Tab-separated table of C-alpha atoms and ligand atoms in Angstrom:
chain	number	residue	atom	x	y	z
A	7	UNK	CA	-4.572	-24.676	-11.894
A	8	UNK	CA	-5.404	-20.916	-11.668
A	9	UNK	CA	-6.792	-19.969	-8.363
A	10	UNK	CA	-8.839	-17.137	-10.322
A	11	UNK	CA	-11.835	-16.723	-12.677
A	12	UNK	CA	-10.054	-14.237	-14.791
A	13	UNK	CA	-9.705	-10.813	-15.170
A	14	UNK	CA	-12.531	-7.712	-15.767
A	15	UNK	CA	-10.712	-4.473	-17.543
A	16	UNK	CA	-11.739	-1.309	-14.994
A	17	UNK	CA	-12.514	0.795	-18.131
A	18	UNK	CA	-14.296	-1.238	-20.717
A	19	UNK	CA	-15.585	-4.258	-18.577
A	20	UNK	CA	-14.175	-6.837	-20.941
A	21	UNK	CA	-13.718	-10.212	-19.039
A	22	UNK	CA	-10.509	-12.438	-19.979
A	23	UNK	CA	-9.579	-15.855	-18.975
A	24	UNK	CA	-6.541	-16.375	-16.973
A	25	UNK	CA	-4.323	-17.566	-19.861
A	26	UNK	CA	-5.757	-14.824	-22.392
A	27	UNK	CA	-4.098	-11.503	-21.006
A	28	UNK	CA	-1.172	-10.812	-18.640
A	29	UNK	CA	-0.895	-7.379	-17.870
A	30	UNK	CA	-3.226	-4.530	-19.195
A	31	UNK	CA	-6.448	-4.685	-21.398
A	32	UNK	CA	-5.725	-5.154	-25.241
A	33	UNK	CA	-8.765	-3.277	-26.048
A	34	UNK	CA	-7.831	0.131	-24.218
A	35	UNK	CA	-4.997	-0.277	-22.261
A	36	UNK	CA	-7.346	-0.123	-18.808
A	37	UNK	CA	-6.050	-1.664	-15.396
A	38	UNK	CA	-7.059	-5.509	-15.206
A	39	UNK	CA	-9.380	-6.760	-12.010
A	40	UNK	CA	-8.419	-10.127	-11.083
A	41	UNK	CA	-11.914	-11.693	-10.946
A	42	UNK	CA	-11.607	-14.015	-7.156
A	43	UNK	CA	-13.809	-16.990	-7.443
A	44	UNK	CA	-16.419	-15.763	-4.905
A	45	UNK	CA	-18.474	-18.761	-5.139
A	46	UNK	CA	-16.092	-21.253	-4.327
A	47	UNK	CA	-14.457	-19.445	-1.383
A	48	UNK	CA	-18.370	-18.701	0.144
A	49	UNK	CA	-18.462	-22.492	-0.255
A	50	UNK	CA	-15.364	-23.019	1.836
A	51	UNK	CA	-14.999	-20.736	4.104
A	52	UNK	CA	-17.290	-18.448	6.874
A	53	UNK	CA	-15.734	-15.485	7.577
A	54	UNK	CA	-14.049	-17.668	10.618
A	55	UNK	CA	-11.876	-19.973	9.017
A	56	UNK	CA	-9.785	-16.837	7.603
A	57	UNK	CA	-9.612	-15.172	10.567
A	58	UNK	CA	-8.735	-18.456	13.178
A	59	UNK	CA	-5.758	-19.347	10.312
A	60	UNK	CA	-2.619	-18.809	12.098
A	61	UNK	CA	-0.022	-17.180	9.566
A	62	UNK	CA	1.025	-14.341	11.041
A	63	UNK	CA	1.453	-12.953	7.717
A	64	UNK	CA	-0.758	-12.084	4.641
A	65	UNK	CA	-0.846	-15.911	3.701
A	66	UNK	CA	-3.599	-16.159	6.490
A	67	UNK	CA	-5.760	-15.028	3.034
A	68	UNK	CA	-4.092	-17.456	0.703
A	69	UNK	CA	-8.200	-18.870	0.362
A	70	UNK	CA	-8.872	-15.112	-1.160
A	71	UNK	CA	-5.577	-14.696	-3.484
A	72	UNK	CA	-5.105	-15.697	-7.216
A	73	UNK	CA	-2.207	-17.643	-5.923
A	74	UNK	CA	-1.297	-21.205	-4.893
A	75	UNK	CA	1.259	-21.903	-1.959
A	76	UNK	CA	4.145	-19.537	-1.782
A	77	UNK	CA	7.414	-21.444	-2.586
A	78	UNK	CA	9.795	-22.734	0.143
A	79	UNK	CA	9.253	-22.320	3.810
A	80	UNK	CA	10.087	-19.853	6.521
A	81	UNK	CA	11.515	-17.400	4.230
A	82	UNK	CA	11.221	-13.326	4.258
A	83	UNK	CA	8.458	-13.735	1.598
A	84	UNK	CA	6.804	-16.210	4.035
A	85	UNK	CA	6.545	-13.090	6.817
A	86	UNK	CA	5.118	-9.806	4.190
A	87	UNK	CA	2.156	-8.094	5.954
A	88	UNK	CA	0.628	-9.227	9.054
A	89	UNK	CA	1.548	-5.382	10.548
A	90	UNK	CA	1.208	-3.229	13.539
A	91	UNK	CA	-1.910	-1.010	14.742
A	92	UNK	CA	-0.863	1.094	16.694
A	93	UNK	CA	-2.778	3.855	18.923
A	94	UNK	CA	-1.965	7.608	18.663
A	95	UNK	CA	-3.458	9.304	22.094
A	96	UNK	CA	-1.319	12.165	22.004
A	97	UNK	CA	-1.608	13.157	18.189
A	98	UNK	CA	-5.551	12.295	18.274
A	99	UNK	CA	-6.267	14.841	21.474
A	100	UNK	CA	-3.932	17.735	19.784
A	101	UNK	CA	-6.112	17.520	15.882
A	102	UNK	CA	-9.348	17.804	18.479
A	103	UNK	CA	-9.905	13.606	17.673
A	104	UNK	CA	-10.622	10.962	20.197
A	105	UNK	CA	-9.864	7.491	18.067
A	106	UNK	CA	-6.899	7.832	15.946
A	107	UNK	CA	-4.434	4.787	14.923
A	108	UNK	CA	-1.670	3.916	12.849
A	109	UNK	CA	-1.380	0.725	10.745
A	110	UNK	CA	2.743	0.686	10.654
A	111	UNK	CA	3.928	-0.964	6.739
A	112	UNK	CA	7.761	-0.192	7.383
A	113	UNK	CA	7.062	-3.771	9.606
A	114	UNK	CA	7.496	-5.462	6.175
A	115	UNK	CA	10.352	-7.631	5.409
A	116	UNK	CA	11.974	-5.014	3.048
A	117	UNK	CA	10.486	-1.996	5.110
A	118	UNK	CA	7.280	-1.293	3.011
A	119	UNK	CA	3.742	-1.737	2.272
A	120	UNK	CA	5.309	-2.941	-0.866
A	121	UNK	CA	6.428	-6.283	0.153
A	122	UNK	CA	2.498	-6.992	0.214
A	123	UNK	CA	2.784	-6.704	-4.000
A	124	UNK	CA	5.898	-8.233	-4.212
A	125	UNK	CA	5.329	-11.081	-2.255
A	126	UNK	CA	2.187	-12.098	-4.496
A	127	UNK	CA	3.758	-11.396	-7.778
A	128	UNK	CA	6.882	-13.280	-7.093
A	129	UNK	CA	4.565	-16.270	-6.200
A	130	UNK	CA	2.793	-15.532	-9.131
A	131	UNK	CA	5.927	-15.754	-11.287
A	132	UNK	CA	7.145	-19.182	-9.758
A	133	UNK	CA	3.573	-20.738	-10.288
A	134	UNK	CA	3.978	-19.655	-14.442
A	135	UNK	CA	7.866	-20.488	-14.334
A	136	UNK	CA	8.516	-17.288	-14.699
A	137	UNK	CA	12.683	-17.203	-15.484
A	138	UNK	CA	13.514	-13.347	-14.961
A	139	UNK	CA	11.145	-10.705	-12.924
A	140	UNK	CA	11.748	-6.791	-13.721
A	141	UNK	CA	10.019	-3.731	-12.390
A	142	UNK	CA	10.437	-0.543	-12.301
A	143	UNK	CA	10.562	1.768	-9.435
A	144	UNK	CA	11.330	4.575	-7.337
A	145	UNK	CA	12.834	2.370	-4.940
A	146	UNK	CA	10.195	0.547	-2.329
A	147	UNK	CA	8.660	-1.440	-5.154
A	148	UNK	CA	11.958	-2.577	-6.625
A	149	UNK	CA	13.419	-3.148	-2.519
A	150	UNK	CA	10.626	-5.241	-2.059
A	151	UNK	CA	10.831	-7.600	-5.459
A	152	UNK	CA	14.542	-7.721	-4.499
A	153	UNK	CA	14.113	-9.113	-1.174
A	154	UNK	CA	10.917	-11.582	-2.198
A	155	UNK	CA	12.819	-12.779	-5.087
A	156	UNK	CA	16.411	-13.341	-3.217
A	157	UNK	CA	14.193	-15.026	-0.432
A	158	UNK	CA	13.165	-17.295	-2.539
A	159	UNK	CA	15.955	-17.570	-5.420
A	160	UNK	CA	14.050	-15.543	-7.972
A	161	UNK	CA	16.347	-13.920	-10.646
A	162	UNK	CA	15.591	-10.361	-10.513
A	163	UNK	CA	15.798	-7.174	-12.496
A	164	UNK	CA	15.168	-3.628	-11.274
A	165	UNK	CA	14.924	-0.094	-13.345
A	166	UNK	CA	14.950	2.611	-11.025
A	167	UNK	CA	15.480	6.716	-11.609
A	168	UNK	CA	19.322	7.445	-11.152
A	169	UNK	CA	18.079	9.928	-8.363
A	170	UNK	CA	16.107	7.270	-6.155
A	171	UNK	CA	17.554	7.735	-2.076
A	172	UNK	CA	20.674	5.969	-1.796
A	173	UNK	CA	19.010	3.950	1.039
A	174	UNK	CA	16.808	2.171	-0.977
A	175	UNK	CA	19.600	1.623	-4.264
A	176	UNK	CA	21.949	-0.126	-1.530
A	177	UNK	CA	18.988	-2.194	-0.516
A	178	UNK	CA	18.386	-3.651	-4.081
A	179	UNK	CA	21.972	-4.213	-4.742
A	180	UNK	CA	22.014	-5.997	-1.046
A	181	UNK	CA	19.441	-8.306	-2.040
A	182	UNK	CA	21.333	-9.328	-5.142
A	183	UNK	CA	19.162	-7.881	-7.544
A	184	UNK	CA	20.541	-6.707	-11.427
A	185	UNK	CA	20.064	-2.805	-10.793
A	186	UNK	CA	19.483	-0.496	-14.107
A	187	UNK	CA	19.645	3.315	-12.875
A	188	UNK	CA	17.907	5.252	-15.524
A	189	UNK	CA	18.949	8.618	-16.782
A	190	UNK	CA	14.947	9.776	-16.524
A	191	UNK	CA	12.038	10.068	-14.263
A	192	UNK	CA	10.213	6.725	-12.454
A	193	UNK	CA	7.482	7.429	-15.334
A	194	UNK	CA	10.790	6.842	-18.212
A	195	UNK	CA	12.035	3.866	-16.459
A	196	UNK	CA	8.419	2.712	-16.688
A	197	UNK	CA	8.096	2.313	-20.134
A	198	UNK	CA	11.439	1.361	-20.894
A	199	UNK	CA	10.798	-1.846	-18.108
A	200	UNK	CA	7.661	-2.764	-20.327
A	201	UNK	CA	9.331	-2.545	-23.384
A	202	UNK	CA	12.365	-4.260	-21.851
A	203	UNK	CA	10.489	-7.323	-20.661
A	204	UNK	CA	8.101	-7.777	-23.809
A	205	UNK	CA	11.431	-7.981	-25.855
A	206	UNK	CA	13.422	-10.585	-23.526
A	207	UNK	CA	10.322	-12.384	-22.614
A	208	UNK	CA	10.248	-10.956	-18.109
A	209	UNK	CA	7.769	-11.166	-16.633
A	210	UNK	CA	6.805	-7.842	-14.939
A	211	UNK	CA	5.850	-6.393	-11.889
A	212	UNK	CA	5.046	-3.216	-12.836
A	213	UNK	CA	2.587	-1.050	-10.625
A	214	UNK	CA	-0.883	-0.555	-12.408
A	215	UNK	CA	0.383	-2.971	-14.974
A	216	UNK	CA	0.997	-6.328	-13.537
A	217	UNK	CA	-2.730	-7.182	-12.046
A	218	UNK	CA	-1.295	-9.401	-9.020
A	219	UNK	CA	0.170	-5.968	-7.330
A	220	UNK	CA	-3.144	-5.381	-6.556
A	221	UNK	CA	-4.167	-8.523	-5.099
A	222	UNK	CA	-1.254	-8.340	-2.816
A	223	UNK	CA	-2.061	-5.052	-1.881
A	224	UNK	CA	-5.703	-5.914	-1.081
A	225	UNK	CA	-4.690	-7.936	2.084
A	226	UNK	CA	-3.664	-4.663	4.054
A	227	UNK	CA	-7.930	-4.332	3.641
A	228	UNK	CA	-8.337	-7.890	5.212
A	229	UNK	CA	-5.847	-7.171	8.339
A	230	UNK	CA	-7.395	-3.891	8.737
A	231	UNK	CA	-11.113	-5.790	8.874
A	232	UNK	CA	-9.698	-8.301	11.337
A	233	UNK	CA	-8.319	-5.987	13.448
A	234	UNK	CA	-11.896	-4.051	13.625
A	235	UNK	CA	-13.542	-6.798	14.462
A	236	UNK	CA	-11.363	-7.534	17.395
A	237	UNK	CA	-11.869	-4.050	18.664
A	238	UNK	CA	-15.735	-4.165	18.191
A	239	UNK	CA	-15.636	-7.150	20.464
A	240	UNK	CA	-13.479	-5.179	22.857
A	241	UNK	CA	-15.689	-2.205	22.864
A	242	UNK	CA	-18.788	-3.771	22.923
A	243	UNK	CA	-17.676	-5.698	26.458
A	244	UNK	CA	-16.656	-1.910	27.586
A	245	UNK	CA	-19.837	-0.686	26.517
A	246	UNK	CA	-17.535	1.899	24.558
A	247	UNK	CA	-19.200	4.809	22.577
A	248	UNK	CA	-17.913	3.399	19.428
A	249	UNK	CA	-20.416	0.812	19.387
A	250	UNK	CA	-22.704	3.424	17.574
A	251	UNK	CA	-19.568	5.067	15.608
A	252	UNK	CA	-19.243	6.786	11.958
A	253	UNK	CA	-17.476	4.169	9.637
A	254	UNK	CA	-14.004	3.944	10.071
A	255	UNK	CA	-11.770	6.483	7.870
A	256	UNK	CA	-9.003	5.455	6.266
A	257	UNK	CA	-5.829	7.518	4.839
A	258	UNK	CA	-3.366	7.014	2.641
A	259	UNK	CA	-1.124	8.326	0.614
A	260	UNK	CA	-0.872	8.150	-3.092
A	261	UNK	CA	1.300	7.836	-6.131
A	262	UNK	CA	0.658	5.701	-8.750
A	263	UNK	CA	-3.074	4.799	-7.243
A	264	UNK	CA	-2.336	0.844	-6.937
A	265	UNK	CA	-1.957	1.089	-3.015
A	266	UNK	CA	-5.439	2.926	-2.283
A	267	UNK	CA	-7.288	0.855	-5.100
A	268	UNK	CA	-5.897	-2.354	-3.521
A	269	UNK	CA	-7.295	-1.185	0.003
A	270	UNK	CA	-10.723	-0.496	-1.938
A	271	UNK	CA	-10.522	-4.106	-3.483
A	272	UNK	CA	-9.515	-6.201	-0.533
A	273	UNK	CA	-13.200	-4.087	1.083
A	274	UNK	CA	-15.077	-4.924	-1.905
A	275	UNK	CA	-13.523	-8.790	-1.962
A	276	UNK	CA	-15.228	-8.798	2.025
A	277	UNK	CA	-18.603	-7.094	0.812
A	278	UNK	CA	-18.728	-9.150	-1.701
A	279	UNK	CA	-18.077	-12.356	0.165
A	280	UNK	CA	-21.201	-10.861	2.758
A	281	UNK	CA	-18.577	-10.695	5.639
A	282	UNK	CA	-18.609	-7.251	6.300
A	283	UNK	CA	-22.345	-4.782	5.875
A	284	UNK	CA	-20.116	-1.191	5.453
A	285	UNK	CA	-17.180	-0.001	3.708
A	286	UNK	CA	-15.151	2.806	5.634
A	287	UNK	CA	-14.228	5.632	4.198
A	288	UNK	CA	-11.104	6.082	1.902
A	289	UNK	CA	-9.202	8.912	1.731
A	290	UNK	CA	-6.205	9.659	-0.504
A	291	UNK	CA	-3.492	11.723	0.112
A	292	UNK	CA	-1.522	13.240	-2.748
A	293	UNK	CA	1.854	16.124	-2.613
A	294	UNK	CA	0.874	19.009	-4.054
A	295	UNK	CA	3.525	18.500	-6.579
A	296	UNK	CA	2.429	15.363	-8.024
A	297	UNK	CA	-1.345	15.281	-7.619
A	298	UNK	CA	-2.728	14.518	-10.754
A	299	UNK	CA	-5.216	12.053	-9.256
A	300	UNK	CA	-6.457	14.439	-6.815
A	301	UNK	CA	-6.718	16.506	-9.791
A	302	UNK	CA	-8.953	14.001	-11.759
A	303	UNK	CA	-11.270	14.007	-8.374
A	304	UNK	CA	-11.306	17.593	-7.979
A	305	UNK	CA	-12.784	18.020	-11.786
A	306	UNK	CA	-15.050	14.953	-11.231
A	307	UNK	CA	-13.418	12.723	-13.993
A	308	UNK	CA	-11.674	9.590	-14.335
A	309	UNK	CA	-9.170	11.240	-17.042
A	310	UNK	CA	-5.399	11.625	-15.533
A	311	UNK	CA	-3.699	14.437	-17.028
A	312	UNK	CA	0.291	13.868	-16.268
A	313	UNK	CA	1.625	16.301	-14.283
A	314	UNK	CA	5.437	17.463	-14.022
A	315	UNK	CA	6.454	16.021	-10.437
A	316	UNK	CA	7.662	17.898	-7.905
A	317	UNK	CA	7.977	16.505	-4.758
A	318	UNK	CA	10.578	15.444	-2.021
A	319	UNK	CA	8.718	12.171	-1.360
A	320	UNK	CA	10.064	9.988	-3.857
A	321	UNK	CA	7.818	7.132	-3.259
A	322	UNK	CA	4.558	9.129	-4.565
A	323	UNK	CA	6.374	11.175	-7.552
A	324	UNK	CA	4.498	10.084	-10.814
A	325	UNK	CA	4.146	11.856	-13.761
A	326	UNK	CA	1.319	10.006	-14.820
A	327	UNK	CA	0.021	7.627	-12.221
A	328	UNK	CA	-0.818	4.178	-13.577
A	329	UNK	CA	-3.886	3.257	-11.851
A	330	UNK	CA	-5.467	6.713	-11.930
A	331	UNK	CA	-9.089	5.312	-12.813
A	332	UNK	CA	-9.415	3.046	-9.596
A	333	UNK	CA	-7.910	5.372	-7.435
A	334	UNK	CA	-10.190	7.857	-8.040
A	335	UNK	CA	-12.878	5.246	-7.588
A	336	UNK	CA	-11.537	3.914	-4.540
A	337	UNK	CA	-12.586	7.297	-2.700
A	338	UNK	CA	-15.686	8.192	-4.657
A	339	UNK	CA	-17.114	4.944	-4.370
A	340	UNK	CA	-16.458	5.131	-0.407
A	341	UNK	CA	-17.365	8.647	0.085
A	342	UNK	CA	-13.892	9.511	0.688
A	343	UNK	CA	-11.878	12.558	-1.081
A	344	UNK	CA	-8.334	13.894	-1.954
A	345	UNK	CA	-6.512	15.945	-0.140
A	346	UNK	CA	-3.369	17.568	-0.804
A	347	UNK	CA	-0.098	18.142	0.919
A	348	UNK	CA	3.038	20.800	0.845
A	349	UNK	CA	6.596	19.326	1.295
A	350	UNK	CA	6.719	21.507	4.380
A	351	UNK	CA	3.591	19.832	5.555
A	352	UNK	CA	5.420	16.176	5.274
A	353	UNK	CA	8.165	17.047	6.638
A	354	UNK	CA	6.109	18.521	9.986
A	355	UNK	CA	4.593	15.292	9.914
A	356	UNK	CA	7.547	12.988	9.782
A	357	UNK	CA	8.897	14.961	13.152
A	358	UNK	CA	5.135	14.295	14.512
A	359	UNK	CA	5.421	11.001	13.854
A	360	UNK	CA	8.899	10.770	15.187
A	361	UNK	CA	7.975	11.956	18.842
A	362	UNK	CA	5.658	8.924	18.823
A	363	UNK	CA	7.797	6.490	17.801
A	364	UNK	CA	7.337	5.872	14.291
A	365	UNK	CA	9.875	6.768	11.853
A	366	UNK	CA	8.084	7.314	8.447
A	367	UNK	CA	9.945	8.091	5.336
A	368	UNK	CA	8.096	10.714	3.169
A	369	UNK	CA	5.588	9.164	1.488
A	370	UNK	CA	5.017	7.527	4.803
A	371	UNK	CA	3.989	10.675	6.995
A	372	UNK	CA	1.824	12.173	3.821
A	373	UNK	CA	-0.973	10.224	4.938
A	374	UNK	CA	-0.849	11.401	8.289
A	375	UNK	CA	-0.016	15.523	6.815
A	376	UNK	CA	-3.273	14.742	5.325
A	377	UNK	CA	-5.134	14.233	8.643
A	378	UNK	CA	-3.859	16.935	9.837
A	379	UNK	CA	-5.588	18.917	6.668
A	380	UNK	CA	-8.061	16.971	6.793
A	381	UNK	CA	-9.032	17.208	10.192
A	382	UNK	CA	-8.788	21.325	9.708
A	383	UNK	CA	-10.905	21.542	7.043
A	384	UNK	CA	-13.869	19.270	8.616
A	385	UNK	CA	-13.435	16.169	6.372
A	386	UNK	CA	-13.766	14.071	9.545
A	387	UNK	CA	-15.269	14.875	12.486
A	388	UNK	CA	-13.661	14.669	16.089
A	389	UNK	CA	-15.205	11.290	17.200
A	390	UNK	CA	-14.786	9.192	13.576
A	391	UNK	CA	-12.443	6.304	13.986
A	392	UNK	CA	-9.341	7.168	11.610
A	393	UNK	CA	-6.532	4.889	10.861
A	394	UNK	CA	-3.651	6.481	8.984
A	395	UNK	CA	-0.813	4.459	7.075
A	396	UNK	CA	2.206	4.251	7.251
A	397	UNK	CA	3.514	3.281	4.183
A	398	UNK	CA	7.732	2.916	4.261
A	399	UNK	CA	10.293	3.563	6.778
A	400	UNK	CA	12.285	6.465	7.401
A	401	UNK	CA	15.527	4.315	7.235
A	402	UNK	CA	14.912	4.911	3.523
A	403	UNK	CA	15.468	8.557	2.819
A	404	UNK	CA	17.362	9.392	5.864
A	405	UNK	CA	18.277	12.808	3.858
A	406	UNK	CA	14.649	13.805	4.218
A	407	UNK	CA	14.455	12.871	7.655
A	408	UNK	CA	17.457	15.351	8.840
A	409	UNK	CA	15.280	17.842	7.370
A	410	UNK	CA	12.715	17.218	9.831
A	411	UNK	CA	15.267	18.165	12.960
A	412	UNK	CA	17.664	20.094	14.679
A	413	UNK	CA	21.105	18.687	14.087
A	414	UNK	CA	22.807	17.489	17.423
A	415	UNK	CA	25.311	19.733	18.487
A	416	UNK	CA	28.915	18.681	18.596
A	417	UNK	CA	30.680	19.598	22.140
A	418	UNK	CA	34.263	18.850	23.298
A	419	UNK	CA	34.171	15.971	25.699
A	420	UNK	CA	33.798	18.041	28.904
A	421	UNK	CA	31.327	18.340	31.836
A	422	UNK	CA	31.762	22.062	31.245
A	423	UNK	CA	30.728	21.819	27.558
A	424	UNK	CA	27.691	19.328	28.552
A	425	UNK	CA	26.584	22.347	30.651
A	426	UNK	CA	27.111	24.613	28.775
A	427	UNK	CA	24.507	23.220	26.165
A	428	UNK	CA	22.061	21.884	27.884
B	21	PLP	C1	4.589	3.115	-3.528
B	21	PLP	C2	4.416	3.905	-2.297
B	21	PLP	C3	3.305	4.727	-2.083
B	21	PLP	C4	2.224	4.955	-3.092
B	21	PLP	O1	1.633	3.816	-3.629
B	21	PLP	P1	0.958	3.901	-5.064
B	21	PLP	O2	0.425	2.560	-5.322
B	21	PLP	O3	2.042	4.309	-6.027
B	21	PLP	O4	-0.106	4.940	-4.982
B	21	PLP	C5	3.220	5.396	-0.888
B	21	PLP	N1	4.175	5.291	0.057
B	21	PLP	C6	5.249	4.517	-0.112
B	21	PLP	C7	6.271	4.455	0.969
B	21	PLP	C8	5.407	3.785	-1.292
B	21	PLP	O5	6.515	3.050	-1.445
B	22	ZN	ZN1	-10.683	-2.486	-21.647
C-alpha cells in the first residue's frame, strides 16, 4: 500500500520501514528522509511522462510522492502548487543582473508555499485514516492545513503564537479549523502540539517533524526543473547566451529549514532519477534576528544553537529551527551560502517588489533582500540565472506592508484639494 521504501534518519542513517516510525528518528531525534522508490519510478516513467501529465498542479508528480490519489475531486487541495515564473527586467538591470525571475507561492490555494506541505500531509492522513490533524504554526503552515483539510472534510486542529498577524488567525478560523492561540513563542506551541497529539492519538503536521512536509515541499524543485527545461528549449532556438550559462541560483528564505531542504530534495529526487546532470545553486536567506542556521553555516557545523527571535517576519521567526541539519546541507551540498537580512532590508524589498507587481508578505520579500545582499557582496555574478521565491502573500501581514509606504493622504472632496496635492 505505501507508495515509499521507508524512511533514512539525516543524522544517524538508520533506515525504517514505512509502518516502523512516524515522525522523527527514535535513535536521536534526527529529521526522517522519506526513501522514494527510485527503481520502480525509472521503470515507469522517462523524464517525459511527468512532464506531458496535465495537472496543473503538484499532482502532475503524484509518480514521485509517498502518496496515493488525493481524496475527492476538483477541490482547493486538488489546485496546491503548479505556480507562476515570473520575469523581473527592471529589478535585474538596477542589482547590475541580466536574468532574474520570480517563482510567485502566494498563487497557492491558501496564499503560500505552504499549501505544497499541507496538501501532501493531509493526503497522507486520509490514506492512514487519520481522525484529527494538528500543527503548529506561525500562521502559513496552519492557513494552509486549514484550507487542505476543510477542502476535503479533514477535522483539523491548529496551535499558533497568540501574536501571529491577524490576517492569517481569521484565515484558520475561516476555514473552520479548531484554533489554540498559545500564550508563547511558535517554538512553545511546538512542543506543546507534539505532546498534544501523542496524548490524544493526532496525527501531526509539524514542520521538521512530520516527514511528508518535505515531500510536498520537494515539488516546488520539480516545477522549477520543468520550467528550465522549457526555457533551454526557448533559448537554444534564439541562440541565447544562456545556452553556455552558470547553474541556475536559487533563493529562499528560511525559518525552520523544511522549505530550502525540500527544494534540495525534490533536485536530488531528479539527479537521482538521471533526469537532470547539475544541481543549481541554493541559497538561504535568514533575518538577522533569527538566523541560527546561517549561524550553523557560518561556523561550518551542523549543530543549531537556538537563538532568541527577533524579527518582524513572522513566517521565519524560530527559536530553534527544526530542520537545521538539512538546511544547512541543502546549501553546502549545492555550493550555495547564507545570507542575512535587517528588518529594514525586508521591508525595502517588499516596496521593490510592490512596484512590480508582487505583493510579498515578509518572509516573502527576504529572499529577494537577500539578492540584493547577495548581489553586493559578489555571491552571484551579473549574468547567473537567479530565481528568487516568493514564499506568502502580503494579504497576510498587511501591518508590515503599511510599513513599506507612504500613507495616502486624505483631502476634502474638491478639485482645489486634488490640486493642491498632487
Ligand atoms: C514557512 C515559511 C517560510 C520558511 O519556511 P521554513 O520551512 O520554516 O524554513 C518562509 N516564508 C513563508 C511565507 C513561510 O510561510
Ligand atoms: Zn537517527
Amino acid at each position: 500500500m505505501n507508495k515509499f521504501i521507508g524512511y533514512r534518519c539525516s543524522i544517524c542513517a538508520t533506515e525504517y520501514l514505512p509502518g516502523q516510525v512516524t515522525y522523527t528518528c527514535p535513535a536521536d531525534g534526527g529529521n526522517l528522509d522519506v526513501i522514494p522508490d527510485y527503481e520502480t519510478i525509472k521503470k515507469k516513467f522517462r523524464s517525459e511522462d511527468i512532464t506531458s501529465r496535465r495537472a496543473a498542479s503538484l499532482w502532475r508528480y503524484l509518480p514521485l510522492l509517498p502518496v496515493s490519489d488525493p481524496p475527492g475531486d476538483l477541490t482547493p487541495l486538488h489546485a496546491a502548487g503548479w505556480t507562476p515564473i515570473f520575469a523581473l527586467p527592471r529589478l535585474a538591470t538596477k542589482l547590475g543582473l541580466k536574468h532574474l525571475w520570480l517563482k510567485d507561492e502566494s498563487r497557492n490555494p491558501t496564499a503560500s508555499f505552504k499549501d505544497r506541505a499541507s496538501a501532501v500531509v493531509v493526503t497522507r492522513a486520509h490514506e492512514i485514516k487519520a481522525e484529527v490533524v494538528v500543527t503548529a504554526s506561525t500562521g502559513n503552515a496552519g492557513a494552509a492545513l486549514a484550507g487542505m483539510s476543510a477542502a476535503v472534510g479533514q477535522k483539523a486542529i491548529i496551535f499558533a503564537p497568540k501574536s501571529a498577524p491577524q490576517a492569517k488567525v481569521a484565515q484558520l478560523l475561516v476555514f473552520g479549523a479548531k484554533v489554540i492561540l498559545v500564550d508563547g513563542t511558535y517554538d512553545d506551541a511546538f512542543d506543546l502540539t507534539t505532546k498534544a497529539a501523542d496524548e490524544f492519538g493526532w496525527y501531526c503536521r509539524n514542520t521538521g517533524y512530520n516527514p511528508f512536509t518535505l515531500e510536498g515541499k520537494k515539488t516546488a524543485a520539480f516545477e522549477i526543473w520543468e520550467w528550465w527545461l522549457g526555457a533551454h528549449r526557448d533559448w537554444h532556438k534564439k541562440d541565447s547566451p544562456l545556452n553556455n550559462h552558470s547553474p541556475l541560483v536559487i533563493f529562499v528564505s528560511v525559518g525552520d529549514g523544511n522549505i530550502i531542504s525540500g527544494i534540495h530534495k525534490g533536485f536530488k529526487d531528479l539527479f537521482t532519477l538521471g533526469w537532470i546532470s547539475n544541481m543549481p545553486r541554493i541559497i538561504g536567506v535568514q533575518a538577522e534576528g533569527s538566523a541560527a542556521i546561517a549561524n550553523a553555516f557560518r561556523a561550518n557545523t551542523e549543530a543549531i544553537t537556538p537563538v532568541s527571535a527577533a524579527t518582524l517576519a513572522d513566517s521565519i521567526s524560530v527559536d530553534l529551527p527544526r530542520d537545521g541539519v538539512r538546511a544547512v546541507r541543502a546549501v553546502k551540498e549545492t555550493d550555495g551560502t547564507y545570507i542575512t537580512v535587517s528588518d529594514a532590508e525586508i521591508i525595502q524589498a517588499i516596496a521593490e517588489l510592490g512596484k512590480m507587481g508582487i505583493f510579498a508578505e515578509p518572509a516573502g520579500a527576504t529572499a529577494y533582500a537577500g539578492l540584493v545582499r547577495a548581489a553586493g557582496l559578489g555571491v552571484v555574478r551579473s549574468d547567473d540565472p537567479i530565481l528568487v521565491i516568493n514564499t506568502g502573500s502580503g494579504l497576510k501581514d498587511v501591518r508590515a506592508a503599511m510599513q513599506a509606504v507612504q500613507p495616502a493622504p486624505i483631502i476634502e472632496p474638491t478639485l482645489a484639494a486634488v490640486k493642491k496635492i498632487l
